[in-house]
C-alpha cells in the first residue's frame, strides 16, 4: 500500500495503463509539455513520447471526435477536457456519436474511450471553472459516468474506464486533487464500474452521495457519532449505471435517506436515486427522502461570499443529517 | 500520346473503367428503385445520390479497397457499392430489415457503416464524421500504417464547427486524410451563395495549411486523377488534402422534400444534361469500350440484381422487438 494524493493516484494509474497497453494514449489541451493545467499528465510526454501524449489545438469537439475515430481504428484514447465546464462544445460528439456508436451499428462498432474532466467548485473557479455537469450525461444510455471520491477509487475506476469497451466519462473533483490523501493498492486491479461502496457503516440514517460530498458526509458523520447518531454513508462512485442493489440496501438499512450532491437539485442524480428508492423500497422508509444539493442558480460566483454560499459544507451536511435523524 | 485513351493515361485498365461505369449505373438504379418503393408506400424514407455518382466513383477507385478507411455521408451510395456493399445490402437498409449490415434496420437508409469493410458508422447530425476520420488517420500514423482515411460531406456541412476543428487538427498533425466535399449546390433548400461567403469550399484549405483542389465532379476520370494524387501524397506522409467536387443534386433533398418550392425545373433539366453517368457513357462509347449491345446487357444485369435485391429485402425479417434493448453496451444481451 502506498499513500497518495487523489491527483497522484490518477496520474499513476494513467501512466501504468499506458505502460501496460501500447494502445492507450492521451490527448487534450496542454496535456503534453505543460503536463496538464492541474499536472495530472505531468511527465507522461517525457516517458511515452509525443505520439502518445498529444497536445491538441483548442478544440473540444475534435478532441472527442478524434478520440472516437482513433478508438474505432483500434486505439484506446484518454481524452482530457481541461475543465468540465468546457465539455459542452463536445456534447454532440459524446451524445450523438460515442454514446450511440455501438447501438446504431448493431454491435458492429464501439468506442472504447475515456473522457476525463475536472469538475466541481471550491477553488475560486467562478462560473466557468466550477460546474458539476455530470447529470447532463447520466441521462444518456450508451454512456458510463464515474465520479471517484478517494485515491484508491480514482486509480481503480480509471483503470476500469480505460479497459471498458464502451465510452466512459471520468469526472474528477478538482477540490480533491491535493486535499485528499489515501491508501492505494500496489496491484493494478480495476474498481468495477457500476458498484457503489459503503464508506461508513451506521444504523440511524443513510447518506447517499459521491465526489466531494463523500468527504463532507464522512466528517459530518464523525461529528454526529459524538452525539450518539450513527450514520451510514454510501459512495455511489458510478453515476451511470447506478448500483441499484447497493442503494436499496443502504436505504433499507436505516429507513432514513439523505442524498447529497454539489450539482443542483432539479433533475440531478439525487432525483434518480430518490425515485429508485421510492419505487422499490418505499415501505421500508421511516422518513421522506431528503436531498441536500447545490442551489438553483446557473453556477457559483467568483466572490468568496458567493462561492461559499453555493458550496456544500460539513456544517450544512451535518445539520441536514441531524434533522433527518430527529424525524 | 494523343490516341491513348484518358483512362489508360491515368493508369486505369479498360475493365476498371467499365467497372466504374457499372457502379455508377448500379447506384442510380438502386436509388431510383428506392424512390419507386417510397412512392409505392413500401419504404418510409429515401435520401439520394443522384448526380453525385461520378464524383463518388472517381474517388472510390482512387482509394485502396483493401486497406483504406471510409467515413462516408448519407449520399455515398455509389461509393459504398464500390467498397463492397450491394444492391441487396442497401435495399435491406431501405426496408429496415435485420440483415442490413449498416445498422440492422436501426438507422435510416444512407447511414452507412460496416466494420468488415472499414466503413465507420455515421449518424444524422452533419459533419460529426469529419473528426472521426482525423482520429482514424491519427491511428494510422501512430501505428506507421500506410492507409489513408477518406471522409465526405456536402458543402453545407463545410460550415459546421466540426469541419473547421477537424481540418485544422489534421493540418497541424499532417495526417493522411482525404477531405472530399461533394458540392451539390444545395443544403436542402438553401443555395450555395447563401451558405458560403467564399467562392469555393476548397478555398478554405488555405486556412488549414494544406492544399485545396477543385474538380469537376461530373467527370469521374478527372475526380479519379485528383483523388489519386491526394491519396499518393497522404501515403507518402504529405498530409491531408481538401477536394471539392462540383456536382449537382438531381433529386430533392430526400423523399420528404419538394424541391419545386426553391429551384426551377429548367435549372434541374440543365444540370441533368451534364449528368456524370451520361458523360461516362459517352466517353466509353467514344473509346470503343461500350456499344448498344453491351450497354443493354449491363442494363439487364443491373435490373435483375436490383429486382432480386428488392424481392429479397422485402421478404427479409425485421429485427425482433426484443432486440430493442440489445447493444447499448457490450455483452449485455
PDB file of C-alpha atoms in Angstrom, chain A residues 3 7 24 48 51 65 83 86 95 115 141 150 166 177 181 230 234 240 253-254 283 287 303 315 324 326:
ATOM      1  CA  UNK A   3      -0.352   6.656   0.435  1.00  0.00           C
ATOM      2  CA  UNK A   7      -4.243  13.600  -8.176  1.00  0.00           C
ATOM      3  CA  UNK A  24      -3.586   3.746 -24.679  1.00  0.00           C
ATOM      4  CA  UNK A  48       5.812   7.968 -23.532  1.00  0.00           C
ATOM      5  CA  UNK A  51       2.925  10.368 -30.337  1.00  0.00           C
ATOM      6  CA  UNK A  65     -14.372  13.306 -32.224  1.00  0.00           C
ATOM      7  CA  UNK A  83     -12.461  21.810 -17.258  1.00  0.00           C
ATOM      8  CA  UNK A  86     -15.757  23.312 -21.403  1.00  0.00           C
ATOM      9  CA  UNK A  95     -24.112  12.015 -27.131  1.00  0.00           C
ATOM     10  CA  UNK A 115     -13.104  11.343 -21.349  1.00  0.00           C
ATOM     11  CA  UNK A 141     -27.941   5.402 -22.465  1.00  0.00           C
ATOM     12  CA  UNK A 150     -10.902   8.563  -2.924  1.00  0.00           C
ATOM     13  CA  UNK A 166     -17.619   1.484 -24.111  1.00  0.00           C
ATOM     14  CA  UNK A 177      -6.824  16.757  -6.165  1.00  0.00           C
ATOM     15  CA  UNK A 181      -4.758  11.519   0.569  1.00  0.00           C
ATOM     16  CA  UNK A 230     -24.901   6.538  13.768  1.00  0.00           C
ATOM     17  CA  UNK A 234     -22.841   5.152   0.684  1.00  0.00           C
ATOM     18  CA  UNK A 240     -24.425   5.548 -14.657  1.00  0.00           C
ATOM     19  CA  UNK A 253     -30.641  -0.368   6.456  1.00  0.00           C
ATOM     20  CA  UNK A 254     -31.754   2.764   8.303  1.00  0.00           C
ATOM     21  CA  UNK A 283     -42.447   0.769   2.639  1.00  0.00           C
ATOM     22  CA  UNK A 287     -38.999   9.304   6.780  1.00  0.00           C
ATOM     23  CA  UNK A 303     -16.688  36.406  -4.944  1.00  0.00           C
ATOM     24  CA  UNK A 315     -21.802  22.125   8.800  1.00  0.00           C
ATOM     25  CA  UNK A 324     -33.272  13.672   9.352  1.00  0.00           C
ATOM     26  CA  UNK A 326     -34.736  13.706  14.527  1.00  0.00           C
TER      27      UNK A 326
END
